[in-house]
PDB file of C-alpha atoms and ligand atoms in Angstrom:
ATOM      1  CA  MET F   1      43.874 -38.036  94.846  1.00  0.00           C
ATOM      2  CA  HIS F   2      46.137 -35.148  95.678  1.00  0.00           C
ATOM      3  CA  SER F   3      49.308 -37.074  94.962  1.00  0.00           C
ATOM      4  CA  ARG F   4      48.358 -37.554  91.314  1.00  0.00           C
ATOM      5  CA  PHE F   5      47.674 -33.835  90.955  1.00  0.00           C
ATOM      6  CA  LEU F   6      51.020 -33.000  92.570  1.00  0.00           C
ATOM      7  CA  GLY F   7      52.711 -35.476  90.283  1.00  0.00           C
ATOM      8  CA  ALA F   8      51.277 -33.687  87.264  1.00  0.00           C
ATOM      9  CA  LEU F   9      52.507 -30.370  88.653  1.00  0.00           C
ATOM     10  CA  ALA F  10      55.984 -31.759  89.166  1.00  0.00           C
ATOM     11  CA  LEU F  11      56.027 -33.047  85.604  1.00  0.00           C
ATOM     12  CA  ALA F  12      54.931 -29.666  84.288  1.00  0.00           C
ATOM     13  CA  ALA F  13      57.671 -27.967  86.306  1.00  0.00           C
ATOM     14  CA  ALA F  14      60.256 -30.413  84.988  1.00  0.00           C
ATOM     15  CA  CYS F  15      59.218 -29.678  81.405  1.00  0.00           C
ATOM     16  CA  ALA F  16      59.329 -25.896  81.802  1.00  0.00           C
ATOM     17  CA  PRO F  17      63.101 -25.518  81.345  1.00  0.00           C
ATOM     18  CA  LEU F  18      62.932 -27.607  78.144  1.00  0.00           C
ATOM     19  CA  THR F  19      60.352 -25.241  76.714  1.00  0.00           C
ATOM     20  CA  ALA F  20      62.520 -22.268  77.678  1.00  0.00           C
ATOM     21  CA  THR F  21      65.578 -23.541  75.831  1.00  0.00           C
ATOM     22  CA  ALA F  22      63.536 -23.722  72.612  1.00  0.00           C
ATOM     23  CA  LEU F  23      62.986 -19.937  72.711  1.00  0.00           C
ATOM     24  CA  GLN F  24      65.296 -17.712  70.706  1.00  0.00           C
ATOM     25  CA  VAL F  25      65.844 -14.381  72.437  1.00  0.00           C
ATOM     26  CA  THR F  26      67.650 -11.769  70.380  1.00  0.00           C
ATOM     27  CA  LEU F  27      68.421  -8.646  72.348  1.00  0.00           C
ATOM     28  CA  PRO F  28      68.713  -5.316  70.544  1.00  0.00           C
ATOM     29  CA  ALA F  29      72.173  -3.751  70.270  1.00  0.00           C
ATOM     30  CA  GLU F  30      73.197  -1.650  73.260  1.00  0.00           C
ATOM     31  CA  THR F  31      72.454   1.904  72.197  1.00  0.00           C
ATOM     32  CA  ALA F  32      72.307   3.604  75.578  1.00  0.00           C
ATOM     33  CA  VAL F  33      75.910   4.800  75.418  1.00  0.00           C
ATOM     34  CA  TYR F  34      77.233   8.330  74.927  1.00  0.00           C
ATOM     35  CA  VAL F  35      78.090   9.240  71.335  1.00  0.00           C
ATOM     36  CA  PRO F  36      81.898   9.339  70.998  1.00  0.00           C
ATOM     37  CA  SER F  37      83.295  12.804  70.415  1.00  0.00           C
ATOM     38  CA  GLU F  38      86.515  14.782  70.280  1.00  0.00           C
ATOM     39  CA  LEU F  39      84.965  17.259  72.710  1.00  0.00           C
ATOM     40  CA  PRO F  40      86.535  17.060  76.185  1.00  0.00           C
ATOM     41  CA  GLY F  41      83.074  16.740  77.726  1.00  0.00           C
ATOM     42  CA  TYR F  42      82.757  13.268  76.216  1.00  0.00           C
ATOM     43  CA  GLN F  43      85.362  11.840  78.591  1.00  0.00           C
ATOM     44  CA  LEU F  44      83.772  13.718  81.466  1.00  0.00           C
ATOM     45  CA  VAL F  45      80.228  12.429  80.933  1.00  0.00           C
ATOM     46  CA  GLN F  46      81.620   8.898  80.690  1.00  0.00           C
ATOM     47  CA  GLN F  47      83.338   9.451  84.004  1.00  0.00           C
ATOM     48  CA  ASN F  48      80.649  11.472  85.794  1.00  0.00           C
ATOM     49  CA  CYS F  49      77.280  10.538  84.344  1.00  0.00           C
ATOM     50  CA  LEU F  50      77.290   6.741  84.126  1.00  0.00           C
ATOM     51  CA  ILE F  51      77.545   6.204  87.875  1.00  0.00           C
ATOM     52  CA  CYS F  52      73.763   6.299  88.342  1.00  0.00           C
ATOM     53  CA  HIS F  53      72.115   5.705  84.972  1.00  0.00           C
ATOM     54  CA  SER F  54      72.972   4.940  81.345  1.00  0.00           C
ATOM     55  CA  ALA F  55      72.910   7.523  78.561  1.00  0.00           C
ATOM     56  CA  GLN F  56      69.265   6.545  78.018  1.00  0.00           C
ATOM     57  CA  TYR F  57      67.893   9.628  79.812  1.00  0.00           C
ATOM     58  CA  VAL F  58      70.040  11.872  77.613  1.00  0.00           C
ATOM     59  CA  LEU F  59      69.137  10.025  74.403  1.00  0.00           C
ATOM     60  CA  THR F  60      65.421  10.361  75.039  1.00  0.00           C
ATOM     61  CA  GLN F  61      65.438  14.157  75.406  1.00  0.00           C
ATOM     62  CA  PRO F  62      64.184  16.166  72.412  1.00  0.00           C
ATOM     63  CA  ARG F  63      67.008  17.215  70.058  1.00  0.00           C
ATOM     64  CA  THR F  64      65.741  20.797  70.017  1.00  0.00           C
ATOM     65  CA  LEU F  65      66.707  21.651  73.597  1.00  0.00           C
ATOM     66  CA  PRO F  66      68.921  24.711  74.115  1.00  0.00           C
ATOM     67  CA  ARG F  67      72.192  24.907  76.038  1.00  0.00           C
ATOM     68  CA  SER F  68      70.301  26.353  79.013  1.00  0.00           C
ATOM     69  CA  TYR F  69      68.384  23.078  79.378  1.00  0.00           C
ATOM     70  CA  TRP F  70      71.626  21.055  79.487  1.00  0.00           C
ATOM     71  CA  GLN F  71      73.128  23.550  81.905  1.00  0.00           C
ATOM     72  CA  ALA F  72      70.122  23.178  84.205  1.00  0.00           C
ATOM     73  CA  THR F  73      70.139  19.380  83.878  1.00  0.00           C
ATOM     74  CA  VAL F  74      73.824  19.027  84.738  1.00  0.00           C
ATOM     75  CA  GLU F  75      73.268  21.322  87.727  1.00  0.00           C
ATOM     76  CA  LYS F  76      70.212  19.302  88.792  1.00  0.00           C
ATOM     77  CA  MET F  77      72.215  16.045  88.702  1.00  0.00           C
ATOM     78  CA  SER F  78      74.730  17.608  91.025  1.00  0.00           C
ATOM     79  CA  LYS F  79      72.590  19.706  93.364  1.00  0.00           C
ATOM     80  CA  ALA F  80      69.339  17.725  93.511  1.00  0.00           C
ATOM     81  CA  PHE F  81      70.574  14.180  92.942  1.00  0.00           C
ATOM     82  CA  GLY F  82      74.034  14.455  94.486  1.00  0.00           C
ATOM     83  CA  ALA F  83      76.194  13.529  91.474  1.00  0.00           C
ATOM     84  CA  PRO F  84      79.738  13.763  92.842  1.00  0.00           C
ATOM     85  CA  PHE F  85      81.549  15.516  89.962  1.00  0.00           C
ATOM     86  CA  PRO F  86      83.636  18.668  90.511  1.00  0.00           C
ATOM     87  CA  GLU F  87      82.037  21.989  89.568  1.00  0.00           C
ATOM     88  CA  GLN F  88      84.786  22.681  86.992  1.00  0.00           C
ATOM     89  CA  ASP F  89      83.665  19.686  84.878  1.00  0.00           C
ATOM     90  CA  SER F  90      80.238  21.230  84.239  1.00  0.00           C
ATOM     91  CA  ALA F  91      81.073  23.637  81.411  1.00  0.00           C
ATOM     92  CA  ALA F  92      82.723  20.988  79.213  1.00  0.00           C
ATOM     93  CA  MET F  93      79.907  18.493  79.830  1.00  0.00           C
ATOM     94  CA  VAL F  94      77.245  21.105  79.019  1.00  0.00           C
ATOM     95  CA  ASP F  95      79.162  21.934  75.835  1.00  0.00           C
ATOM     96  CA  TYR F  96      79.336  18.272  74.790  1.00  0.00           C
ATOM     97  CA  LEU F  97      75.659  17.644  75.597  1.00  0.00           C
ATOM     98  CA  SER F  98      74.441  20.777  73.784  1.00  0.00           C
ATOM     99  CA  ARG F  99      76.508  20.057  70.693  1.00  0.00           C
ATOM    100  CA  THR F 100      75.783  16.329  70.596  1.00  0.00           C
ATOM    101  CA  TYR F 101      72.177  16.054  71.795  1.00  0.00           C
ATOM    102  CA  GLY F 102      70.816  19.586  71.805  1.00  0.00           C
ATOM    103  CA  ALA F 103      69.876  22.355  69.440  1.00  0.00           C
ATOM    104  CA  GLU F 104      73.549  23.103  68.705  1.00  0.00           C
ATOM    105  CA  ARG F 105      74.388  19.751  67.156  1.00  0.00           C
ATOM    106  CA  PRO F 106      75.341  19.729  63.470  1.00  0.00           C
ATOM    107  CA  ALA F 107      72.381  18.184  61.612  1.00  0.00           C
ATOM    108  CA  ALA F 108      74.595  15.581  59.924  1.00  0.00           C
ATOM    109  CA  ALA F 109      75.918  14.287  63.237  1.00  0.00           C
ATOM    110  CA  ALA F 110      72.474  13.643  64.728  1.00  0.00           C
ATOM    111  CA  PRO F 111      72.802  10.588  66.942  1.00  0.00           C
TER     112      PRO F 111
HETATM  113  C1  HEC X 201      73.869  10.681  91.632  1.00  0.00           C
HETATM  114  C2  HEC X 201      73.213   9.959  90.544  1.00  0.00           C
HETATM  115  C3  HEC X 201      73.165  10.613  89.194  1.00  0.00           C
HETATM  116  C4  HEC X 201      74.238  11.026  88.418  1.00  0.00           C
HETATM  117  C5  HEC X 201      75.720  10.881  88.717  1.00  0.00           C
HETATM  118  C6  HEC X 201      73.664  11.577  87.207  1.00  0.00           C
HETATM  119  N1  HEC X 201      72.307  11.480  87.233  1.00  0.00           N
HETATM  120 FE1  HEC X 201      71.036  12.025  85.735  1.00  0.00          FE
HETATM  121  N2  HEC X 201      69.458  11.404  86.852  1.00  0.00           N
HETATM  122  C7  HEC X 201      69.539  10.921  88.144  1.00  0.00           C
HETATM  123  C8  HEC X 201      68.192  10.720  88.645  1.00  0.00           C
HETATM  124  C9  HEC X 201      67.834  10.191  90.037  1.00  0.00           C
HETATM  125  C10 HEC X 201      67.317  11.106  87.612  1.00  0.00           C
HETATM  126  C11 HEC X 201      65.806  11.137  87.635  1.00  0.00           C
HETATM  127  C12 HEC X 201      65.287   9.777  87.284  1.00  0.00           C
HETATM  128  C13 HEC X 201      63.796   9.790  87.239  1.00  0.00           C
HETATM  129  O1  HEC X 201      63.175  10.862  87.290  1.00  0.00           O
HETATM  130  O2  HEC X 201      63.266   8.696  87.120  1.00  0.00           O
HETATM  131  C14 HEC X 201      68.149  11.519  86.496  1.00  0.00           C
HETATM  132  C15 HEC X 201      67.649  11.934  85.277  1.00  0.00           C
HETATM  133  C16 HEC X 201      68.393  12.427  84.231  1.00  0.00           C
HETATM  134  C17 HEC X 201      67.862  12.931  82.982  1.00  0.00           C
HETATM  135  C18 HEC X 201      66.395  12.933  82.583  1.00  0.00           C
HETATM  136  C19 HEC X 201      65.812  14.296  82.620  1.00  0.00           C
HETATM  137  C20 HEC X 201      65.584  14.806  83.997  1.00  0.00           C
HETATM  138  O3  HEC X 201      65.785  16.011  84.165  1.00  0.00           O
HETATM  139  O4  HEC X 201      65.186  14.041  84.900  1.00  0.00           O
HETATM  140  C21 HEC X 201      68.927  13.344  82.233  1.00  0.00           C
HETATM  141  C22 HEC X 201      68.886  13.973  80.845  1.00  0.00           C
HETATM  142  C23 HEC X 201      70.115  13.091  83.012  1.00  0.00           C
HETATM  143  N3  HEC X 201      69.767  12.519  84.218  1.00  0.00           N
HETATM  144  C24 HEC X 201      71.393  13.384  82.603  1.00  0.00           C
HETATM  145  C25 HEC X 201      72.527  13.234  83.384  1.00  0.00           C
HETATM  146  C26 HEC X 201      73.844  13.717  82.998  1.00  0.00           C
HETATM  147  C27 HEC X 201      74.179  14.414  81.700  1.00  0.00           C
HETATM  148  C28 HEC X 201      74.691  13.387  84.012  1.00  0.00           C
HETATM  149  C29 HEC X 201      76.151  13.738  84.157  1.00  0.00           C
HETATM  150  C30 HEC X 201      76.421  15.175  84.248  1.00  0.00           C
HETATM  151  C31 HEC X 201      73.895  12.688  85.036  1.00  0.00           C
HETATM  152  N4  HEC X 201      72.599  12.627  84.619  1.00  0.00           N
HETATM  153  C32 HEC X 201      74.418  12.161  86.201  1.00  0.00           C
HETATM  154  C33 HEC X 201      70.681  10.640  88.849  1.00  0.00           C
HETATM  155  C34 HEC X 201      71.966  10.902  88.433  1.00  0.00           C
END
């Protein structure tokens, strides 16, 4: 009979939440944040770059990239993707990004 089959389904559905509570889910620490810095660009990236995505995209770029890459990326965010930060913020953000995530970072401060 169908009703017995449906009954079994209902029982299975009722048990599902019990099974779920037995699972232990430990999430990794949130690492997709900008590395704190004294550089003025740190405040600016917090303000201008987190509107659309986390720092993940920045963190996953190779650490060997030159200032010109960060310059081009900041420009791309503004011109191609429409990031609404004022033009005068660019230089400080490029400086922070190059010195924190790019080829200009001090080796000891590698994030
Ligand atoms: C208006 C939304 C927006 C803002 C604001 C924004 N981004 Fe992006 N960003 C994007 C999009 C869209 C992509 C492309 C995502 C993809 O390709 O999947 C991207 C990708 C990136 C990447 C990956 C490399 C690449 O060239 O695609 C980096 C690095 C990056 N953003 C850095 C920044 C930085 C630094 C800032 C602040 C200056 C910033 N973003 C602000 C939308 C934004």
